[in-house]
């Protein structure tokens, strides 16, 4: 008789993996046991079909299980008489992961819609195939006593399901019902409303145009009727978000197809059990008011993912709601009932289950049919990345930059990026970062560190935090250049040892102390070489030139007479313009930048598309949307001098064409194309010099589909391979991953 010990790592906890092993073993007449051991599942089998078990094991997994590694060892027989599922142990320190929160499965959805089922209209229905994981877990092994569900003892009926190995709720740690699980309540202001149907009442209030806060699985949404212009504007006023597009949640795919264009890949992603927000192009029948997504040609849409979302649509007659994160801009989502009830909303739909790990919605955009994460969070975190290189044995914390922050923890060849954290120059968000780091350490069971990686910028709060953590863990601090980290995250996506990279974004602290953002880098994992860049431009007033890009346009054009045509975009008119040129001449409070984002923002002002940034990327995004509607092909030449793209000449030509009466959209597209082709040509020259065939693109500018397409075509047409992010964020959400990989290689 054969006896084997099997250790499996991957997504093997909280996904019905142990009952799957039980069913497979009993089907093959094997004896032994299965149990969780912290971050691994241990399987002992005895019997003639042991080899067949090992062969079938990875082929018949439950829907959300994933095996990253299987270690098989021959052992001596113990003469087990049956096969059992044992209680969890805590004796293994390998690397594994808890699965992310995923959407309600079809079986659970059918139950909440079936009047004869005991979970009819129950908003917390879940099983081992669906529901919350990451947001309810406190530590591993993943058992109910280590989750926020521990406060809700199972009733007799649920306990029977929980203990039956052949039931889909066997050890489903989030399972419950209306008799034993969390409950919802609705408040008007601070006053609780007595009702047997809080969700139904919430749907009524949304129909009346009210603002409703809904505490969900991993955070809270502010919700209004997406068709109600007045309600949307009132929400904007209360949040002080005058222009940033609101994401929406649609009842079903058919509803989305009424107002947006979807490719097959977009349909596959938006309907997946991860249910991210997907950025879609508006179609010709788009029915919503301009206030929903002002100045943009696209809209962020997601489908329901929790039982309460489905019940909200079932109770009402609106097919699409605004569903935006309940937070002050730059701060983390609200998760505690007292702060939700005291928020800007008219009504609050809350529940009594704690959210242990706040997790915002993920956001995805397809560029030329290729997926790119804008925000990797719910549905994906804490699933790890594999580091595709030989690494050292150090344990690493990487803290990312300052905006759109994620952190990463790395051990062996595995890196665990966090959920979206946000803007860490806000005190509450920095506190959230520290709490999320502690939570991730408990889940991964990694509590000792050798290296703390951070951005090179000396004044980032994450940089300061790196030195605090280094003292705590007796670790060394490794500052990493911003765009090098971007590049390495991209290289890891494709397993490349070296490449030429176009790094184009708003800002990244350069190794020369200036602001970079339009760079051509030779990158390998250990180092980088800056080979070319955009023309260095002056920034009068520093960050003021970012918020008010007309100041940046004045600097780039360096023509006071021409800039007076844009005097309405300066708060103090011509007086301010004169002072800006005096400032540029004196060099006082004037920085330097090669940022692509600043060039595109200036182009938006030149074309009178946008003139003030009220949210990150606003002016460049509106420029992209303007260019989307171009009908004529205009050509703006580009000039390369001393390995730098002359952006002043491009902007002068943009202004000239616009002032001569060319259509705004046509000029916008031509201006974008000139910058894109210029960057691509710089990269091609660098690749030719270094004899490298792969050219990559990273940074927030490459969320722009038109720029990405132009760069890609120019590179491919010249015989080089174009590399882009396919599994990581093009923007700053991937910086911590790149930092972690660099720390594991040096």
XYZ file of C-alpha atoms in Angstrom:
746
model
C 0.000 0.000 0.000
C 1.243 3.496 -0.885
C 1.464 6.357 1.642
C 2.093 9.989 0.728
C 2.421 13.319 2.492
C 1.369 16.246 0.306
C 1.842 19.951 1.074
C -0.101 22.365 -1.133
C 0.353 26.109 -1.317
C -1.682 28.740 -3.092
C -5.310 29.754 -2.667
C -6.218 26.666 -0.652
C -7.929 28.099 2.422
C -11.499 29.296 2.603
C -12.356 27.989 -0.863
C -13.779 24.538 -0.148
C -10.390 22.926 -0.698
C -10.509 20.521 2.279
C -13.972 19.139 1.426
C -12.743 18.781 -2.158
C -9.812 16.710 -0.883
C -12.229 14.685 1.261
C -14.478 13.907 -1.718
C -11.543 13.027 -3.959
C -9.917 10.761 -1.338
C -13.117 8.894 -0.512
C -13.907 8.510 -4.213
C -10.524 6.765 -4.614
C -10.909 4.681 -1.429
C -7.970 6.400 0.268
C -7.503 6.814 4.018
C -5.712 9.550 5.924
C -6.540 13.179 6.646
C -6.376 16.800 5.464
C -5.812 19.910 7.585
C -4.744 23.543 7.413
C -1.292 24.310 8.783
C -1.131 28.087 8.880
C -0.168 28.960 5.319
C -0.304 25.479 3.779
C -2.704 22.534 3.538
C -1.303 19.165 4.599
C -2.698 15.953 3.079
C -1.867 12.432 4.220
C -3.137 9.600 2.000
C -2.784 5.813 2.136
C -4.021 3.400 -0.494
C -3.416 1.898 -3.910
C -4.812 4.957 -5.741
C -2.426 7.477 -4.143
C -0.705 8.269 -7.457
C -4.064 8.731 -9.199
C -5.065 11.128 -6.397
C -1.942 13.225 -7.024
C -2.669 13.225 -10.757
C -6.275 14.366 -10.326
C -5.629 16.828 -7.487
C -4.806 19.960 -9.549
C -7.278 19.146 -12.351
C -10.602 19.191 -10.467
C -10.253 22.166 -8.114
C -13.155 24.187 -6.649
C -14.005 27.414 -8.536
C -11.720 29.791 -6.619
C -8.977 27.451 -5.475
C -5.524 27.806 -7.011
C -2.457 25.656 -6.372
C 0.928 27.353 -6.734
C 3.034 24.424 -5.539
C 2.672 20.763 -4.537
C 5.335 18.970 -2.506
C 4.930 15.161 -2.384
C 6.860 12.921 -0.002
C 6.732 9.152 0.456
C 6.083 8.272 4.102
C 5.613 5.201 6.250
C 2.129 3.768 6.636
C 0.055 4.609 9.710
C -2.819 2.272 8.814
C -5.578 4.895 8.907
C -9.065 3.359 8.768
C -10.860 6.233 7.048
C -10.308 9.732 5.701
C -10.927 12.734 7.962
C -10.825 16.513 7.926
C -8.855 17.525 11.013
C -8.874 20.794 12.935
C -6.380 23.386 11.765
C -2.846 23.479 13.087
C -0.299 26.290 13.075
C 3.064 24.635 12.532
C 4.080 25.666 9.035
C 5.700 28.962 8.049
C 5.695 28.743 4.270
C 4.079 31.285 1.977
C 0.463 31.055 0.888
C -2.525 33.337 0.799
C -6.132 33.874 1.762
C -8.397 34.333 -1.261
C -9.880 37.732 -2.043
C -13.522 38.686 -1.603
C -15.532 37.511 -4.592
C -19.046 37.966 -5.912
C -22.034 35.950 -4.761
C -22.317 32.652 -6.675
C -25.372 31.632 -8.707
C -26.550 29.113 -6.111
C -26.503 31.648 -3.276
C -28.177 34.238 -5.504
C -30.940 31.767 -6.352
C -31.524 31.179 -2.629
C -32.017 34.858 -1.737
C -34.554 35.148 -4.562
C -36.481 31.992 -3.652
C -39.433 32.724 -1.289
C -39.355 29.081 -0.126
C -35.698 29.155 0.897
C -34.759 29.967 4.498
C -32.234 32.542 3.248
C -34.824 34.401 1.141
C -33.816 38.095 0.970
C -30.945 37.533 3.378
C -28.192 40.051 2.466
C -25.217 38.092 3.864
C -25.694 34.774 2.098
C -22.392 33.049 1.241
C -20.748 29.653 0.836
C -17.297 28.256 0.125
C -17.653 29.302 -3.527
C -18.365 32.980 -2.858
C -18.497 35.900 -0.474
C -16.063 37.751 1.792
C -12.655 36.395 2.755
C -9.969 39.080 2.996
C -12.229 41.705 4.568
C -13.330 39.460 7.446
C -10.087 37.666 8.328
C -7.896 38.597 11.278
C -5.203 35.907 11.087
C -4.447 32.420 9.791
C -5.221 29.538 9.735
C -8.451 30.735 8.155
C -11.088 29.518 10.585
C -14.242 31.219 11.826
C -12.724 32.011 15.232
C -10.152 34.203 13.462
C -12.702 36.217 11.488
C -15.288 38.883 12.246
C -17.909 36.114 11.885
C -16.805 34.761 15.266
C -19.274 37.222 16.819
C -22.151 35.354 15.141
C -22.428 31.759 16.490
C -24.050 29.432 13.991
C -27.620 28.310 14.545
C -28.432 24.583 14.509
C -29.378 24.557 10.823
C -26.231 26.377 9.718
C -24.093 24.240 12.010
C -25.319 21.084 10.273
C -24.255 22.548 6.899
C -20.937 23.741 8.324
C -20.062 20.262 9.631
C -21.119 18.227 6.594
C -18.117 17.627 4.274
C -20.319 17.077 1.240
C -22.190 20.353 1.740
C -20.984 23.434 -0.176
C -21.046 25.343 3.125
C -18.687 22.939 4.852
C -16.260 25.168 6.780
C -17.475 28.162 4.819
C -16.342 30.601 7.481
C -18.637 33.412 6.314
C -21.834 31.328 6.204
C -24.854 32.355 8.255
C -28.572 33.001 7.921
C -31.177 35.432 9.172
C -31.391 33.597 12.508
C -27.702 33.705 13.382
C -25.871 36.151 11.117
C -25.402 39.904 10.748
C -28.416 42.171 10.371
C -29.028 45.406 8.499
C -30.607 48.602 9.753
C -31.457 51.952 8.172
C -31.066 55.415 9.677
C -32.372 58.821 8.731
C -29.687 61.130 10.002
C -28.913 59.828 13.497
C -32.316 58.211 13.956
C -32.887 54.505 13.376
C -36.035 53.718 11.374
C -38.196 50.827 12.542
C -38.714 48.637 9.462
C -38.625 44.956 8.535
C -37.161 45.784 5.121
C -34.232 48.258 5.410
C -33.013 47.563 1.872
C -36.489 48.070 0.408
C -36.805 51.393 2.236
C -33.352 52.376 0.971
C -34.491 51.699 -2.610
C -37.538 53.918 -2.031
C -35.385 56.788 -0.773
C -33.078 56.518 -3.789
C -36.125 56.816 -6.042
C -36.993 60.028 -4.160
C -33.574 61.471 -5.024
C -31.964 60.990 -1.619
C -28.310 60.168 -0.916
C -27.908 56.745 0.679
C -24.791 55.323 2.312
C -24.512 51.539 2.086
C -22.041 49.705 4.285
C -21.044 46.729 2.195
C -18.500 43.928 2.333
C -15.197 45.813 2.457
C -16.275 49.412 2.795
C -19.059 51.910 2.246
C -20.582 53.390 -0.900
C -22.506 56.610 -1.356
C -25.405 55.897 -3.681
C -27.807 57.985 -5.757
C -29.989 57.420 -8.813
C -27.609 57.666 -11.799
C -30.355 59.305 -13.896
C -31.057 62.056 -11.356
C -29.014 65.150 -12.252
C -30.067 67.049 -9.134
C -29.105 64.190 -6.801
C -25.712 63.778 -8.503
C -24.952 67.496 -8.213
C -25.961 67.507 -4.554
C -23.646 64.555 -3.913
C -20.819 66.424 -5.632
C -21.495 69.488 -3.516
C -21.454 67.557 -0.240
C -18.295 65.647 -1.150
C -16.544 68.676 -2.656
C -15.918 66.639 -5.806
C -16.958 69.090 -8.533
C -15.762 67.157 -11.590
C -14.360 63.688 -10.886
C -16.417 61.007 -12.621
C -18.596 58.804 -10.452
C -18.559 55.048 -10.978
C -21.909 53.327 -11.376
C -23.329 49.905 -10.593
C -25.699 48.434 -13.158
C -28.405 45.874 -12.489
C -27.131 43.448 -15.142
C -25.079 43.227 -18.316
C -28.055 44.069 -20.523
C -28.439 47.389 -18.707
C -24.756 48.218 -19.285
C -25.071 47.473 -22.988
C -27.785 50.127 -23.216
C -25.246 52.915 -22.632
C -21.713 51.562 -23.079
C -19.629 49.708 -25.639
C -18.170 46.391 -24.492
C -15.655 44.078 -26.116
C -15.648 40.341 -25.400
C -12.780 40.773 -22.930
C -14.589 43.610 -21.164
C -17.711 41.460 -20.850
C -15.641 38.590 -19.494
C -14.024 40.876 -16.889
C -17.084 42.821 -15.755
C -19.065 39.576 -15.282
C -16.233 37.667 -13.571
C -16.546 36.726 -9.909
C -14.013 39.471 -9.093
C -16.465 42.145 -10.337
C -14.148 45.128 -10.785
C -15.138 48.522 -12.071
C -14.373 48.506 -15.804
C -13.823 51.769 -17.674
C -16.069 51.619 -20.759
C -16.687 53.927 -23.695
C -20.053 55.663 -23.736
C -22.241 54.715 -26.699
C -24.572 56.886 -28.806
C -27.546 56.118 -26.532
C -25.868 57.250 -23.310
C -28.825 58.425 -21.152
C -27.184 59.908 -18.068
C -26.747 63.610 -17.229
C -23.417 65.291 -17.999
C -22.846 65.665 -14.258
C -22.158 61.934 -13.935
C -18.937 61.807 -15.957
C -18.259 65.409 -17.004
C -15.970 66.022 -19.965
C -15.086 62.349 -20.456
C -15.905 59.884 -23.230
C -15.966 56.933 -20.841
C -17.580 55.783 -17.628
C -16.653 53.310 -14.878
C -19.203 50.510 -14.504
C -19.480 47.458 -12.258
C -22.095 44.782 -11.717
C -23.557 43.749 -8.336
C -21.273 41.538 -6.285
C -22.934 41.187 -2.889
C -26.382 39.888 -1.933
C -27.366 43.336 -0.661
C -26.621 44.871 -4.078
C -28.879 42.383 -5.833
C -31.613 42.933 -3.259
C -31.355 46.711 -3.728
C -32.027 46.296 -7.453
C -34.760 43.711 -6.807
C -36.542 46.076 -4.418
C -36.375 49.106 -6.723
C -37.015 49.922 -10.368
C -33.792 51.783 -11.218
C -31.297 49.851 -13.346
C -28.188 51.921 -12.555
C -26.987 53.675 -9.406
C -24.038 55.926 -8.731
C -21.889 53.816 -6.409
C -18.901 55.827 -5.205
C -16.624 55.288 -2.213
C -17.815 57.015 0.951
C -14.792 59.047 1.859
C -13.455 62.559 1.888
C -11.202 62.879 -1.213
C -7.788 61.431 -0.415
C -8.919 59.710 2.781
C -9.865 56.040 3.272
C -13.406 54.703 2.991
C -15.619 54.814 6.056
C -16.159 51.408 7.667
C -17.532 52.164 11.145
C -21.257 52.662 11.670
C -20.885 55.800 13.772
C -18.915 57.647 11.079
C -21.215 56.408 8.291
C -24.358 57.529 10.115
C -22.746 60.900 10.774
C -21.686 61.400 7.156
C -22.892 63.597 4.292
C -25.673 61.158 3.325
C -29.395 61.537 4.034
C -29.887 57.874 4.942
C -27.531 55.125 6.112
C -27.968 51.422 5.377
C -25.575 49.707 7.782
C -24.969 46.319 9.394
C -23.381 44.963 12.564
C -20.484 42.959 11.105
C -17.013 44.470 11.497
C -14.914 45.142 8.425
C -11.433 44.038 9.475
C -9.613 44.816 6.213
C -10.937 47.817 4.313
C -10.845 47.075 0.563
C -11.934 49.504 -2.161
C -13.304 48.492 -5.563
C -10.762 47.468 -8.192
C -10.656 49.508 -11.409
C -9.621 48.098 -14.786
C -9.264 49.624 -18.216
C -8.670 47.864 -21.494
C -6.316 49.646 -23.890
C -6.473 48.213 -27.379
C -8.027 45.071 -25.933
C -5.239 44.626 -23.330
C -6.146 44.683 -19.628
C -4.504 47.185 -17.296
C -5.200 47.739 -13.615
C -5.865 51.308 -12.564
C -6.534 50.092 -9.037
C -5.935 46.495 -7.912
C -7.931 45.892 -4.756
C -11.229 44.071 -4.063
C -11.442 40.750 -5.867
C -7.678 40.514 -6.306
C -6.027 41.366 -2.968
C -4.317 39.583 -1.218
C -3.509 37.218 -4.095
C 0.289 37.403 -4.506
C 2.624 37.851 -7.432
C 5.469 35.496 -8.227
C 8.865 37.169 -8.567
C 10.160 35.730 -11.825
C 13.847 35.952 -10.982
C 16.397 34.355 -8.691
C 16.171 36.273 -5.418
C 17.996 36.620 -2.119
C 16.575 35.328 1.164
C 15.739 38.744 2.643
C 12.259 39.579 3.885
C 11.054 42.910 2.540
C 8.492 45.612 3.171
C 8.103 48.032 0.242
C 6.029 51.133 0.956
C 5.402 52.597 -2.495
C 5.326 56.343 -3.333
C 2.884 58.897 -1.858
C -0.227 58.945 -4.083
C -2.246 55.868 -5.128
C -0.145 53.897 -2.682
C -0.034 50.172 -2.200
C 2.603 48.457 -0.100
C 4.119 45.021 -0.711
C 5.527 42.332 1.564
C 7.985 39.901 -0.018
C 9.422 36.593 1.153
C 11.213 33.974 -0.949
C 9.949 34.520 -4.506
C 6.476 35.718 -3.511
C 5.307 39.336 -3.180
C 2.004 40.284 -1.554
C 0.792 43.693 -2.767
C -1.780 45.302 -0.503
C -5.187 46.619 -1.372
C -5.418 50.228 -2.609
C -4.359 52.547 0.228
C -4.498 56.016 -1.365
C -2.948 59.380 -0.630
C -0.581 58.997 2.320
C -0.041 62.718 2.866
C -3.442 62.558 4.549
C -3.105 61.535 8.243
C -6.055 59.112 8.180
C -4.705 57.373 5.085
C -1.256 57.045 6.616
C -2.909 55.443 9.659
C -4.788 53.104 7.323
C -1.472 52.145 5.699
C -0.008 51.201 9.072
C -3.096 49.182 10.050
C -3.230 47.410 6.684
C 0.458 46.520 6.998
C -0.137 44.964 10.421
C -3.109 43.016 9.029
C -1.099 41.709 6.074
C 1.680 40.594 8.417
C -0.825 38.557 10.431
C -2.277 36.962 7.299
C 1.079 36.144 5.723
C 2.739 35.320 9.067
C 5.789 37.357 8.032
C 6.888 39.376 11.050
C 10.624 39.862 10.676
C 12.177 42.026 7.969
C 15.645 42.692 6.604
C 14.946 45.506 4.136
C 12.455 48.378 4.055
C 12.196 49.748 0.506
C 10.745 53.170 -0.249
C 10.735 55.989 -2.786
C 13.798 58.202 -3.203
C 11.762 61.336 -2.417
C 13.067 62.475 0.987
C 9.848 64.200 2.058
C 7.260 61.504 1.385
C 5.505 60.257 4.507
C 6.173 56.715 3.299
C 9.898 57.500 3.224
C 9.766 58.696 6.827
C 7.787 55.596 7.753
C 10.500 53.426 6.158
C 13.091 54.715 8.598
C 10.717 54.145 11.537
C 10.157 50.538 10.444
C 13.865 50.015 9.845
C 14.544 50.950 13.451
C 11.729 48.709 14.679
C 12.948 45.634 12.756
C 16.668 46.410 12.777
C 16.496 46.492 8.985
C 18.205 48.578 6.343
C 16.388 51.205 4.243
C 16.600 50.963 0.456
C 15.449 54.081 -1.447
C 14.418 53.167 -5.016
C 14.023 55.596 -7.890
C 10.336 55.933 -8.775
C 10.524 55.050 -12.481
C 12.999 52.240 -11.943
C 10.408 50.636 -9.639
C 7.719 51.142 -12.302
C 9.971 49.512 -14.886
C 10.852 46.475 -12.793
C 7.176 45.765 -12.028
C 6.571 45.826 -15.785
C 9.595 43.612 -16.507
C 8.411 41.079 -13.924
C 5.055 40.817 -15.729
C 6.953 39.368 -18.682
C 9.973 37.783 -16.977
C 12.445 40.057 -18.811
C 15.942 40.583 -17.428
C 16.459 43.877 -19.260
C 14.537 46.231 -21.512
C 14.209 49.795 -22.716
C 11.333 51.470 -20.879
C 9.303 54.583 -21.579
C 8.261 55.875 -18.149
C 5.661 58.596 -18.602
C 3.606 60.023 -15.749
C 2.949 63.132 -13.684
C 5.867 63.122 -11.305
C 8.624 60.934 -9.923
C 11.603 62.105 -7.908
C 14.661 61.863 -10.139
C 18.131 60.773 -9.104
C 19.303 64.300 -9.965
C 16.832 65.840 -7.508
C 14.476 67.208 -10.183
C 10.980 66.046 -11.113
C 10.969 63.327 -13.785
C 8.041 61.950 -15.749
C 9.011 61.561 -19.402
C 11.952 59.166 -19.282
C 13.647 56.628 -21.501
C 15.417 54.149 -19.253
C 17.622 51.181 -19.831
C 16.393 48.912 -17.049
C 17.578 45.702 -15.515
C 16.516 44.454 -12.122
C 19.543 45.820 -10.291
C 20.010 49.203 -11.923
C 18.900 51.652 -14.587
C 20.422 54.181 -16.953
C 18.571 57.307 -18.053
C 19.192 57.514 -21.797
C 16.729 60.211 -22.925
C 13.796 62.285 -21.706
C 11.382 65.068 -22.514
C 12.702 68.609 -22.624
C 13.229 69.943 -19.116
C 10.699 72.674 -18.347
C 10.433 75.148 -15.498
C 7.548 74.915 -13.002
C 6.664 78.371 -11.643
C 5.327 77.907 -8.136
C 6.053 74.175 -8.010
C 2.831 72.353 -7.149
C 0.822 75.462 -8.092
C 1.788 74.757 -11.710
C 0.313 71.277 -11.320
C -3.021 72.466 -9.969
C -3.222 75.431 -12.340
C -1.613 74.186 -15.565
C -1.969 77.570 -17.294
C 1.155 78.480 -15.296
C 2.899 75.491 -16.855
C 1.731 76.529 -20.330
C 3.204 79.994 -19.752
C 6.541 78.450 -18.854
C 6.632 76.035 -21.798
C 5.659 78.617 -24.421
C 7.790 81.349 -22.824
C 5.810 83.966 -24.793
C 4.097 86.579 -22.620
C 2.155 88.105 -25.509
C 0.770 84.728 -26.585
C -0.136 83.742 -23.031
C -2.281 86.864 -22.615
C -4.808 85.146 -24.911
C -5.355 82.759 -22.007
C -5.571 85.420 -19.296
C -9.030 84.215 -18.186
C -7.371 81.056 -16.876
C -5.231 83.047 -14.449
C -6.981 84.093 -11.254
C -5.419 87.571 -11.332
C -5.340 87.946 -15.093
C -2.476 89.823 -16.735
C -1.025 90.878 -13.389
C -0.468 87.226 -12.520
C 0.985 86.552 -15.967
C 3.550 89.346 -15.512
C 4.506 88.012 -12.100
C 4.936 84.476 -13.492
C 7.399 85.677 -16.133
C 9.294 87.678 -13.483
C 9.409 84.507 -11.401
C 10.721 82.482 -14.342
C 13.408 85.089 -14.969
C 14.501 85.184 -11.318
C 14.380 81.429 -10.767
C 12.780 81.898 -7.330
C 10.430 79.023 -6.346
C 10.855 77.486 -9.764
C 11.428 73.745 -10.114
C 12.365 71.678 -13.153
C 10.378 68.844 -14.682
C 10.412 66.448 -17.623
C 6.875 65.307 -16.817
C 4.699 64.081 -19.677
C 1.647 64.771 -17.515
C 2.544 68.464 -17.240
C 2.895 68.718 -21.033
C -0.503 67.104 -21.617
C -2.116 69.298 -18.949
C -0.675 72.365 -20.687
C -2.061 71.126 -23.988
C -5.516 70.886 -22.363
C -5.277 74.562 -21.367
C -3.994 75.593 -24.792
C -7.085 73.989 -26.348
C -9.397 75.343 -23.617
C -10.422 71.816 -22.650
C -9.552 72.216 -18.952
C -7.689 74.771 -16.882
C -7.651 73.588 -13.259
C -7.006 70.187 -11.698
C -9.703 69.251 -9.178
C -8.713 65.572 -9.177
C -5.648 63.556 -10.139
C -5.178 63.423 -13.929
C -8.233 65.559 -14.728
C -6.783 67.804 -17.440
C -4.982 65.005 -19.285
C -8.060 62.782 -19.119
C -10.261 65.513 -20.583
C -7.692 66.078 -23.312
C -7.861 62.375 -24.182
C -11.659 62.529 -24.350
C -11.520 65.612 -26.548
C -9.095 63.865 -28.921
C -11.347 60.799 -29.019
C -13.844 62.740 -31.153
C -11.313 63.864 -33.795
C -12.414 63.443 -37.410
C -9.483 64.837 -39.427
C -5.838 63.785 -39.435
C -3.527 66.661 -38.575
C 0.208 66.176 -38.240
C 2.428 67.971 -35.748
C 6.133 67.318 -36.242
C 8.444 66.594 -33.331
C 12.059 67.591 -32.811
C 14.661 65.600 -30.887
C 17.765 67.453 -29.726
C 20.501 66.035 -27.456
C 18.374 62.973 -26.567
C 15.455 65.181 -25.499
C 12.040 65.703 -27.109
C 11.350 69.407 -27.694
C 7.941 69.853 -26.067
C 7.986 73.655 -26.453
C 7.785 73.356 -30.245
C 4.928 70.840 -29.982
C 2.925 73.179 -27.727
C 3.598 76.166 -30.001
C 2.256 74.217 -32.968
C -0.829 73.174 -30.949
C -1.578 76.806 -30.112
C -0.946 77.913 -33.714
C -3.316 75.344 -35.203
C -6.009 76.089 -32.645
C -5.735 79.842 -33.063
C -5.958 79.361 -36.831
C -9.369 77.729 -36.458
C -8.621 74.010 -36.646
C -11.098 71.805 -34.829
C -10.202 71.403 -31.159
C -10.517 67.593 -31.194
C -8.305 67.288 -34.281
C -5.573 69.412 -32.715
C -5.829 67.465 -29.438
C -5.251 64.196 -31.253
C -2.364 65.639 -33.259
C -0.726 67.028 -30.122
C -1.039 63.734 -28.260
C 0.333 61.862 -31.260
C 3.365 64.154 -31.488
C 4.274 63.522 -27.859
C 3.638 59.772 -28.233
C 5.671 59.420 -31.432
C 8.460 61.503 -29.921
C 8.660 59.245 -26.870
C 8.572 56.146 -29.068
C 11.350 57.470 -31.301
C 13.542 58.269 -28.294
C 13.003 54.697 -27.072
C 13.784 53.189 -30.484
C 17.072 55.091 -30.660
C 17.962 53.897 -27.151
C 17.051 50.297 -28.009
C 19.174 50.473 -31.145
C 22.100 51.806 -29.137
C 21.777 49.060 -26.506
C 20.924 46.296 -29.028
C 17.711 45.442 -27.149
C 14.557 44.313 -28.956
C 11.948 44.895 -26.203
C 10.551 48.353 -25.446
C 8.132 48.727 -22.532
C 5.681 51.433 -21.493
C 4.807 52.278 -17.902
C 3.391 55.160 -15.876
C -0.032 56.749 -15.606
C 0.154 58.356 -19.069
C -0.216 54.849 -20.497
C -3.779 54.615 -19.249
C -4.427 56.880 -22.233
C -5.512 54.452 -24.937
C -4.679 56.703 -27.881
C -1.153 57.466 -26.649
C -0.547 53.792 -25.882
C -1.752 52.799 -29.350
C 0.413 55.401 -31.101
C 3.528 54.412 -29.145
C 2.844 50.720 -29.741
C 2.351 51.104 -33.503
C 5.465 53.250 -33.930
C 7.584 50.742 -32.016
C 6.219 47.672 -33.812
C 6.467 49.348 -37.220
C 10.171 49.847 -36.548
C 10.731 46.177 -35.779
C 10.724 46.177 -31.982
C 8.543 44.303 -29.513
C 6.136 46.436 -27.460
C 5.706 45.456 -23.796
C 2.903 46.762 -21.562
C 1.393 45.976 -18.177
C -0.949 42.999 -18.317
C -1.162 41.934 -14.684
C -0.075 45.019 -12.748
C -0.915 48.715 -12.559
C 0.639 51.016 -15.152
C 0.311 53.763 -12.538
C 1.703 54.123 -9.033
C -0.149 51.087 -7.685
C 2.695 48.878 -8.960
C 5.582 50.918 -7.543
C 5.749 48.981 -4.262
C 5.948 45.702 -6.182
C 8.869 47.016 -8.205
C 10.560 48.244 -5.035
C 10.126 44.833 -3.413
C 11.589 42.976 -6.405
C 14.614 45.278 -6.514
C 15.162 44.746 -2.783
C 15.007 40.975 -3.308
C 17.662 41.146 -6.036
C 20.244 43.522 -4.580
